[in-house]
Amino acid sequence: MTAQRPSFVHLAEDAIGVKVADAAAARRLAARLTETSPALEPTQGLDSVFVQFDPARTDEATVTAAIEAALSDADRSPEEKAQPPITVRVRYGGEDGPDLADICARLGMSEDEFVRRHTARAHLVELVGFMPGFAYMSGLDARLDAARLKTPRARVPAGSIGISAGYTGAYALASPGGWPLVGRAVEPLFDASSASPLVLSAGRRVRFAPA
Amino acid sequence: MSLRVISAGVQATLQGRPRAGARRLAAPMAGPADALSMALANRLVGEAPHTTAIEITLGGFEAETMAALAIGLGGAEGAVWLDDRPAPLHRTLHLGAGARLRIDPPKFGVRTYLAIAGGFAADEVFGSPSTYIPAGWGGHKGRALQAGDVLDRAEPAAFDETIETPLTQRPVFGAAFALRACPSAETSLLTAAARAALFGAAFTVSRRTDRMGVRLDGARLDLETDGRMKSGAVYPGVIQCPEDGAPIALLCDAQTTGGYPRIASVARGDRHLLGQLRAGASVRFLLRTREEALADLRGKAAYLGRWLPDFRL
């Protein structure tokens, strides 16, 4: 473990962060920082963590010191892999996955084969971002490929599951969206009344199952 | 019961404290697009800067009081009519039950704030009463106000003072804005010409503008690279550069992460002005170092603090 000083990146005069190796490192740092400095609300990216602060209440040196301390703790914290995956039941194709037929036709694959491949392995929520409750998951079978829709849909129903460029995305809330949709989760992915409203929170391992 | 909406205009929402503490859900902060104007309206009725008020977009708002009410108006100056007689912004108005209040579209600026003594009651979602329409959170049933909506007061409050905002504390909006801005994480990806244009040329506010962001037309900003980057944090005030080279300044409903290069950030002290940028207005960005921006912020906060001691930029 080297005590090398991280290189900080400024977003603004009141927002600073660090680049890290990957999304897993970013999640570890954001989680650690949330524990150690609850007042600093970190924003996790795919290879970065940033914090915005009120210069009238704190200063940059205090923020960077907190990030540095959390960074060295995070390096020692355990990997996320130990957690068992959560199962999300999905209705594939049809009205719930209006782009599945097209995707399969382009891939020269049956819908059953697609579902078999999509449900065969665990996926990992790398990031919740882009829009409220949107889970961005790695672990997609390399054969399952689809490009973003040329014209995004004005409204994607809550619970919709899409794939694009090597990732699976889940829309926990209804929103506009440009991911081709392959299915829809049977159970809600968001519960506003819960203290942990997201079923698919960052770092969660997920297995999809046909409903 | 305090107020019945007769006409909500283009878009009127309840806004109050921003939604802090929910970024792990990728929840935008919401809250007022122009926090200073809302604070000034609240000050007229003895309320704290973030007490829940109505944010009115481009006027066209009409309402009837259901009870005696003290109200304060701040922000973009549309003509105000009280039972068809002209009434002022920037001064406490004491209305009896059954009074009709109308706010016309402003000539300059976008958003007018209507505050009441006691504040408006609103749904709290993730610790904030602010309306975020795309997710249906907060405010009045998670949506924009509609004709016929009846709004409640959060707390009964008798307020009989008449307060006037000092002339020197009233923001004035025109057809041109100059916003101080600092470089951001990907500013170095801009070509030299693009950087000079960003901090030199005038941009025009596009019609594609909402509480999420303001698109700017004008000089096309080119990047040295293909501009692809891994998604990372963005905040209100950050200026992104999408592939078409037309920058977007993010507002209060901004998403929490984005994948476009972050080429500048409007200085914290000037971000309230973003909420008043209307289609067709001209915008220039004045380059500041972070140290200059922080010094400007302290100076502006001290000045505003004389009238708004609890307000934080």
XYZ file of C-alpha atoms in Angstrom:
524
model
C 0.000 0.000 0.000
C 1.679 3.204 -1.084
C 0.851 6.525 0.497
C 0.884 8.213 -2.874
C -1.132 11.431 -2.910
C -4.100 11.097 -5.268
C -4.426 13.637 -8.037
C -7.519 15.692 -7.453
C -9.685 16.994 -10.274
C -11.683 20.210 -9.958
C -15.184 20.395 -11.408
C -15.723 23.878 -10.033
C -14.549 26.125 -7.216
C -16.918 24.148 -4.956
C -16.602 20.622 -6.367
C -13.581 18.336 -6.358
C -12.961 14.655 -6.858
C -10.548 11.899 -7.786
C -10.168 9.490 -10.655
C -9.888 5.865 -9.619
C -9.137 2.633 -11.472
C -12.672 1.442 -12.158
C -16.294 1.488 -11.040
C -15.651 -0.986 -8.231
C -12.977 1.296 -6.775
C -15.330 4.257 -7.168
C -18.093 2.404 -5.306
C -15.741 1.439 -2.481
C -14.539 5.021 -2.123
C -18.048 6.503 -2.238
C -19.285 3.989 0.353
C -16.343 4.640 2.673
C -16.686 8.416 2.335
C -20.398 8.216 3.139
C -19.489 6.401 6.362
C -16.649 8.642 7.442
C -18.037 12.021 6.379
C -21.844 11.846 6.153
C -22.006 15.581 5.458
C -20.042 15.135 2.220
C -22.389 13.483 -0.222
C -20.239 11.731 -2.839
C -21.285 11.232 -6.444
C -19.949 7.979 -7.867
C -19.010 7.823 -11.522
C -17.681 4.922 -13.602
C -14.093 5.827 -12.726
C -14.376 8.792 -10.374
C -15.885 10.138 -7.182
C -16.736 13.803 -6.717
C -17.937 15.898 -3.815
C -19.604 19.283 -3.914
C -19.193 21.492 -0.846
C -20.448 24.804 0.477
C -17.404 27.087 0.733
C -19.199 29.054 3.462
C -19.258 25.944 5.668
C -16.082 24.090 4.806
C -13.061 24.422 2.576
C -11.316 22.420 -0.070
C -8.482 21.263 2.202
C -10.978 19.648 4.603
C -12.732 17.905 1.722
C -9.566 16.608 0.086
C -8.291 15.349 3.468
C -11.536 13.395 3.930
C -11.277 11.932 0.430
C -7.643 10.946 0.962
C -8.428 9.219 4.259
C -11.395 7.388 2.732
C -9.264 6.384 -0.242
C -6.661 4.643 1.885
C -9.425 2.903 3.923
C -11.238 1.897 0.755
C -8.096 0.252 -0.594
C -8.184 -2.112 2.358
C -11.926 -2.795 2.392
C -13.154 -6.150 1.093
C -14.394 -6.758 -2.405
C -18.125 -6.818 -3.038
C -18.135 -10.303 -4.545
C -19.082 -12.038 -1.295
C -22.653 -10.749 -1.504
C -25.110 -13.269 -2.983
C -26.872 -12.064 -6.130
C -30.457 -10.862 -5.963
C -32.898 -12.478 -8.409
C -34.999 -10.224 -10.606
C -37.803 -11.940 -12.488
C -38.298 -10.521 -15.960
C -41.005 -10.910 -18.578
C -38.987 -10.984 -21.789
C -40.237 -9.819 -25.183
C -43.720 -8.849 -26.291
C -45.093 -5.588 -24.940
C -42.678 -5.733 -22.017
C -39.619 -5.979 -24.239
C -40.697 -4.357 -27.506
C -37.204 -4.452 -29.071
C -36.335 -8.073 -28.305
C -37.675 -9.470 -31.581
C -35.649 -6.944 -33.606
C -32.492 -7.546 -31.617
C -32.804 -11.313 -32.017
C -33.481 -11.012 -35.743
C -30.332 -8.923 -36.153
C -28.281 -11.334 -34.033
C -29.691 -14.370 -35.842
C -30.714 -15.815 -32.485
C -34.003 -17.127 -31.144
C -35.667 -15.247 -28.277
C -35.270 -18.355 -26.126
C -31.536 -18.354 -26.817
C -31.354 -14.652 -25.889
C -33.164 -15.259 -22.600
C -30.962 -18.271 -21.849
C -27.827 -16.182 -22.343
C -29.171 -13.150 -20.443
C -30.153 -15.258 -17.442
C -27.110 -17.563 -17.467
C -24.772 -15.376 -15.447
C -24.749 -12.776 -12.705
C -24.663 -9.084 -13.616
C -23.245 -6.293 -11.455
C -24.719 -2.813 -10.880
C -21.731 -0.614 -11.683
C -23.501 2.708 -11.242
C -26.861 4.260 -10.540
C -26.929 7.318 -12.707
C -27.952 9.163 -15.865
C -31.448 9.533 -14.433
C -33.094 8.748 -11.099
C -32.943 5.063 -10.267
C -31.312 3.933 -13.520
C -29.056 0.912 -12.846
C -26.149 0.395 -15.221
C -24.996 -3.246 -15.115
C -21.951 -5.095 -16.448
C -21.826 -8.811 -17.164
C -23.725 -8.975 -20.438
C -22.970 -11.990 -22.645
C -20.711 -10.752 -25.452
C -23.042 -12.240 -28.077
C -25.912 -10.019 -26.912
C -25.298 -6.734 -28.627
C -27.572 -3.862 -29.577
C -27.121 -0.212 -30.441
C -29.027 2.635 -28.808
C -32.310 3.570 -30.443
C -31.891 6.296 -33.061
C -34.848 8.122 -31.543
C -35.226 7.707 -27.793
C -38.681 6.817 -26.470
C -40.500 9.678 -24.761
C -41.624 7.292 -22.047
C -40.196 3.988 -20.918
C -42.322 2.184 -18.287
C -40.890 1.665 -14.806
C -39.103 -1.677 -14.476
C -38.040 -1.864 -18.114
C -34.810 -3.717 -18.879
C -32.672 -2.761 -21.862
C -29.294 -3.706 -23.304
C -26.745 -1.584 -25.098
C -23.038 -1.641 -25.889
C -22.175 -4.472 -23.543
C -24.345 -3.367 -20.626
C -27.791 -4.065 -19.221
C -29.792 -1.088 -17.997
C -32.819 -1.061 -15.702
C -35.253 1.829 -15.519
C -36.468 1.785 -11.908
C -38.771 4.713 -12.679
C -40.703 5.649 -15.789
C -38.657 8.113 -17.842
C -37.611 8.927 -21.376
C -35.047 6.424 -22.624
C -32.905 5.405 -25.557
C -31.983 1.829 -24.637
C -33.552 -0.949 -26.714
C -35.882 -2.802 -24.333
C -35.794 -6.582 -23.949
C -38.140 -7.068 -21.003
C -39.659 -5.733 -17.850
C -39.203 -6.706 -14.207
C -42.250 -8.310 -12.619
C -41.672 -6.742 -9.191
C -41.165 -2.985 -8.732
C -37.509 -1.921 -8.757
C -38.229 1.188 -6.693
C -40.045 1.740 -3.405
C -40.175 5.410 -2.462
C -41.427 4.589 1.049
C -38.376 2.479 1.902
C -35.133 3.719 3.423
C -33.358 1.787 0.639
C -35.737 2.473 -2.239
C -33.608 0.890 -4.956
C -33.680 -2.862 -5.485
C -30.726 -2.473 -7.857
C -28.339 -0.249 -5.911
C -24.698 0.294 -6.833
C -22.540 -2.780 -6.156
C -25.478 -5.193 -6.142
C -25.044 -8.494 -7.989
C -28.073 -9.483 -10.004
C -29.388 -12.592 -11.675
C -32.254 -12.274 -14.100
C -34.821 -15.066 -14.320
C -37.587 -15.532 -16.863
C -40.977 -14.875 -15.248
C -56.658 26.037 2.405
C -54.855 29.093 1.176
C -54.938 29.453 -2.567
C -56.911 28.050 -5.477
C -55.135 27.998 -8.834
C -57.182 29.480 -11.672
C -54.441 29.324 -14.300
C -50.969 27.851 -13.841
C -49.404 29.288 -17.017
C -46.604 27.445 -18.839
C -45.411 25.650 -15.715
C -45.830 26.406 -12.029
C -44.415 24.112 -9.342
C -43.887 24.131 -5.595
C -40.197 24.421 -4.776
C -38.394 24.507 -1.448
C -35.266 22.938 0.025
C -33.210 21.047 -2.569
C -33.180 17.249 -2.328
C -29.871 16.625 -0.603
C -28.853 13.149 0.533
C -30.348 11.124 -2.326
C -27.590 11.210 -4.954
C -27.029 7.461 -4.502
C -30.454 7.112 -6.159
C -29.316 9.525 -8.878
C -31.979 11.919 -7.602
C -31.583 15.461 -8.927
C -31.522 18.226 -6.337
C -34.549 20.142 -7.680
C -35.458 23.228 -5.606
C -35.821 26.734 -7.020
C -34.137 27.489 -10.344
C -33.379 30.965 -8.946
C -32.836 30.510 -5.214
C -32.062 34.196 -4.645
C -35.370 35.400 -6.082
C -37.243 32.843 -3.979
C -35.377 33.985 -0.865
C -36.316 37.603 -1.596
C -40.002 36.635 -1.978
C -39.905 34.675 1.294
C -38.228 37.573 3.119
C -41.278 39.757 2.378
C -43.478 37.427 4.428
C -40.987 36.718 7.209
C -40.062 33.259 5.940
C -36.690 31.504 5.692
C -35.011 31.536 2.242
C -36.012 27.966 1.305
C -39.580 27.964 2.630
C -41.751 26.271 -0.005
C -43.099 28.751 -2.566
C -44.592 28.654 -6.060
C -42.141 28.926 -8.954
C -44.018 30.490 -11.879
C -42.568 30.160 -15.370
C -43.135 33.056 -17.792
C -46.168 34.420 -15.924
C -49.686 33.597 -17.013
C -50.500 32.637 -13.431
C -53.790 33.411 -11.761
C -55.119 32.376 -8.359
C -57.789 33.174 -5.812
C -57.201 33.350 -2.073
C -59.270 31.026 0.107
C -58.290 32.832 3.322
C -56.606 36.046 4.387
C -52.996 35.744 3.269
C -49.752 37.718 3.278
C -47.828 37.126 0.054
C -44.479 38.171 -1.354
C -43.359 38.162 -4.980
C -39.815 38.134 -6.317
C -37.931 37.251 -9.490
C -38.892 38.043 -13.084
C -41.120 41.109 -13.204
C -44.428 40.433 -14.870
C -47.182 42.951 -14.235
C -49.070 41.966 -11.056
C -52.804 42.509 -10.749
C -54.756 42.297 -7.523
C -58.491 42.291 -8.241
C -57.626 43.970 -11.552
C -55.618 46.762 -9.905
C -51.846 46.963 -10.359
C -49.804 45.704 -7.414
C -46.044 45.711 -6.807
C -43.434 42.975 -6.641
C -40.904 43.331 -3.848
C -43.467 44.434 -1.272
C -45.634 42.417 1.135
C -49.208 42.190 -0.151
C -52.011 41.628 2.360
C -54.913 39.864 0.697
C -58.337 39.113 2.125
C -60.203 35.900 1.311
C -61.603 35.825 -2.213
C -58.955 38.140 -3.698
C -57.778 37.438 -7.244
C -54.120 37.655 -8.060
C -52.780 37.606 -11.609
C -49.185 37.673 -12.825
C -48.545 38.531 -16.474
C -45.617 37.225 -18.538
C -42.417 39.136 -17.694
C -40.599 41.111 -20.344
C -37.229 39.847 -19.098
C -36.246 36.813 -17.068
C -38.256 33.615 -16.713
C -39.308 32.787 -13.159
C -41.378 34.657 -10.601
C -41.707 33.340 -7.031
C -44.877 33.572 -4.980
C -44.272 33.069 -1.270
C -46.837 33.126 1.541
C -46.521 33.628 5.282
C -46.517 30.094 6.715
C -45.211 28.570 3.468
C -47.035 26.116 1.228
C -47.674 22.559 2.349
C -45.991 20.036 0.022
C -45.300 16.303 -0.176
C -41.915 15.459 1.330
C -40.000 12.924 -0.749
C -36.480 11.934 0.315
C -36.355 14.835 2.738
C -37.394 17.556 0.319
C -40.694 19.178 -0.611
C -39.370 20.319 -3.996
C -41.210 19.146 -7.084
C -39.263 16.945 -9.482
C -41.713 16.304 -12.288
C -39.965 13.460 -14.209
C -40.134 11.156 -11.162
C -43.366 12.592 -9.759
C -41.705 13.592 -6.471
C -42.578 16.301 -3.973
C -44.606 19.472 -4.352
C -48.290 19.098 -5.101
C -48.880 15.428 -5.996
C -45.472 15.297 -7.673
C -46.598 17.372 -10.623
C -46.907 20.887 -11.998
C -49.848 22.887 -10.689
C -53.081 22.799 -12.664
C -56.181 24.961 -12.773
C -58.419 23.989 -9.876
C -55.642 22.861 -7.513
C -56.177 24.032 -3.962
C -52.950 24.601 -2.034
C -52.647 24.442 1.724
C -50.548 26.506 4.047
C -47.856 24.511 5.878
C -48.415 26.428 9.107
C -50.942 29.021 10.151
C -49.137 32.330 10.235
C -50.412 35.816 10.883
C -48.041 38.296 9.312
C -49.056 41.926 9.463
C -45.824 43.724 8.654
C -45.343 45.335 5.288
C -41.800 44.886 4.050
C -40.207 46.282 0.931
C -37.051 44.881 -0.679
C -34.445 47.659 -0.813
C -33.890 48.887 -4.370
C -30.209 47.980 -4.127
C -31.084 44.339 -3.363
C -33.484 43.779 -6.271
C -31.988 41.760 -9.093
C -32.557 43.273 -12.516
C -32.872 40.962 -15.508
C -32.357 42.097 -19.069
C -31.800 40.557 -22.494
C -28.083 39.918 -21.853
C -26.350 38.036 -19.056
C -22.685 37.873 -18.026
C -21.943 34.839 -15.859
C -18.663 34.246 -14.104
C -17.354 30.736 -14.754
C -14.385 28.531 -13.861
C -12.673 25.849 -15.910
C -13.892 22.309 -15.171
C -12.574 18.750 -15.384
C -12.467 18.480 -19.199
C -11.811 22.102 -20.181
C -8.404 21.003 -21.489
C -10.123 18.878 -24.162
C -11.361 22.033 -25.938
C -9.393 23.259 -28.931
C -7.708 26.639 -28.394
C -10.319 28.270 -30.631
C -13.192 26.659 -28.741
C -11.769 27.739 -25.410
C -11.432 31.313 -26.663
C -15.023 31.225 -27.939
C -16.391 29.779 -24.705
C -14.856 32.559 -22.645
C -15.236 35.330 -25.198
C -18.116 34.937 -27.616
C -21.769 35.620 -26.850
C -24.138 32.640 -26.902
C -27.883 32.700 -27.397
C -30.211 30.756 -25.125
C -31.969 28.119 -27.230
C -35.649 27.261 -27.024
C -34.645 23.794 -25.796
C -34.401 24.961 -22.232
C -36.020 23.656 -19.060
C -35.278 23.103 -15.375
C -32.748 20.425 -16.311
C -30.562 22.532 -18.556
C -30.132 25.527 -20.797
C -28.867 24.847 -24.320
C -26.772 27.554 -25.865
C -26.476 28.352 -29.546
C -23.604 30.239 -31.111
C -19.990 29.285 -31.633
C -19.597 25.533 -32.157
C -17.179 24.232 -29.543
C -14.788 21.611 -30.881
C -12.881 19.112 -28.807
C -9.343 17.849 -29.397
C -10.517 14.259 -28.881
C -13.661 12.341 -29.746
C -15.013 13.581 -26.415
C -15.792 10.122 -25.102
C -15.370 9.867 -21.376
C -16.660 7.665 -18.606
C -19.746 8.981 -16.883
C -18.962 11.140 -13.902
C -20.517 13.654 -11.536
C -22.279 16.765 -12.748
C -23.981 19.492 -10.704
C -26.163 22.492 -11.435
C -23.922 25.114 -13.023
C -21.705 22.626 -14.876
C -21.456 23.329 -18.615
C -21.327 20.189 -20.751
C -20.227 19.929 -24.352
C -22.189 17.297 -26.321
C -21.037 15.972 -29.696
C -22.869 18.719 -31.614
C -20.636 21.334 -29.946
C -23.546 23.364 -28.553
C -22.942 23.699 -24.803
C -25.539 22.903 -22.126
C -25.517 24.706 -18.782
C -27.116 22.438 -16.189
C -29.839 23.692 -13.873
C -31.473 22.551 -10.634
C -33.065 19.387 -12.099
C -29.752 18.214 -13.596
C -29.011 14.496 -13.549
C -26.296 13.450 -11.076
C -23.869 11.932 -13.610
C -23.208 12.564 -17.265
C -20.940 11.403 -20.048
C -20.329 14.639 -21.934
C -17.110 16.580 -21.297
C -17.519 19.143 -18.515
C -15.926 22.216 -20.019
C -16.727 24.888 -17.424
C -18.819 25.583 -14.367
C -20.782 28.742 -13.699
C -19.463 30.229 -10.461
C -21.504 29.306 -7.410
C -22.311 32.953 -6.735
C -23.901 33.412 -10.175
C -25.807 30.118 -10.523
C -29.099 31.669 -9.408
C -29.063 33.651 -12.661
C -29.265 30.444 -14.720
C -32.916 30.199 -13.685
C -33.662 33.469 -15.436
C -32.072 32.677 -18.838
C -34.825 32.772 -21.371
C -34.873 31.703 -25.007
C -33.259 34.383 -27.128
C -31.270 35.984 -24.274
C -27.570 36.560 -24.836
C -25.017 34.958 -22.472
C -21.314 35.542 -22.020
C -19.042 33.591 -19.708
C -16.401 35.546 -17.833
C -13.367 33.371 -17.088
C -12.416 33.308 -13.410
C -9.878 31.284 -11.484
C -11.258 29.257 -8.586
C -9.663 31.663 -6.140
C -11.314 34.631 -7.864
C -14.658 32.847 -7.887
C -14.414 32.115 -4.166
C -13.507 35.745 -3.431
C -16.444 36.924 -5.584
C -18.706 34.501 -3.718
C -17.669 35.852 -0.328
C -18.200 39.434 -1.492
C -21.615 38.752 -2.979
C -22.720 36.687 0.036
C -21.726 39.518 2.378
C -23.662 42.024 0.290
C -26.809 39.875 0.062
C -26.447 38.973 3.735
C -27.287 42.532 4.747
C -30.869 41.913 3.614
C -30.967 38.095 3.661
C -28.922 37.047 6.710
C -29.909 33.362 6.418
C -29.459 33.025 2.663
C -26.540 30.989 1.286
C -25.558 31.137 -2.328
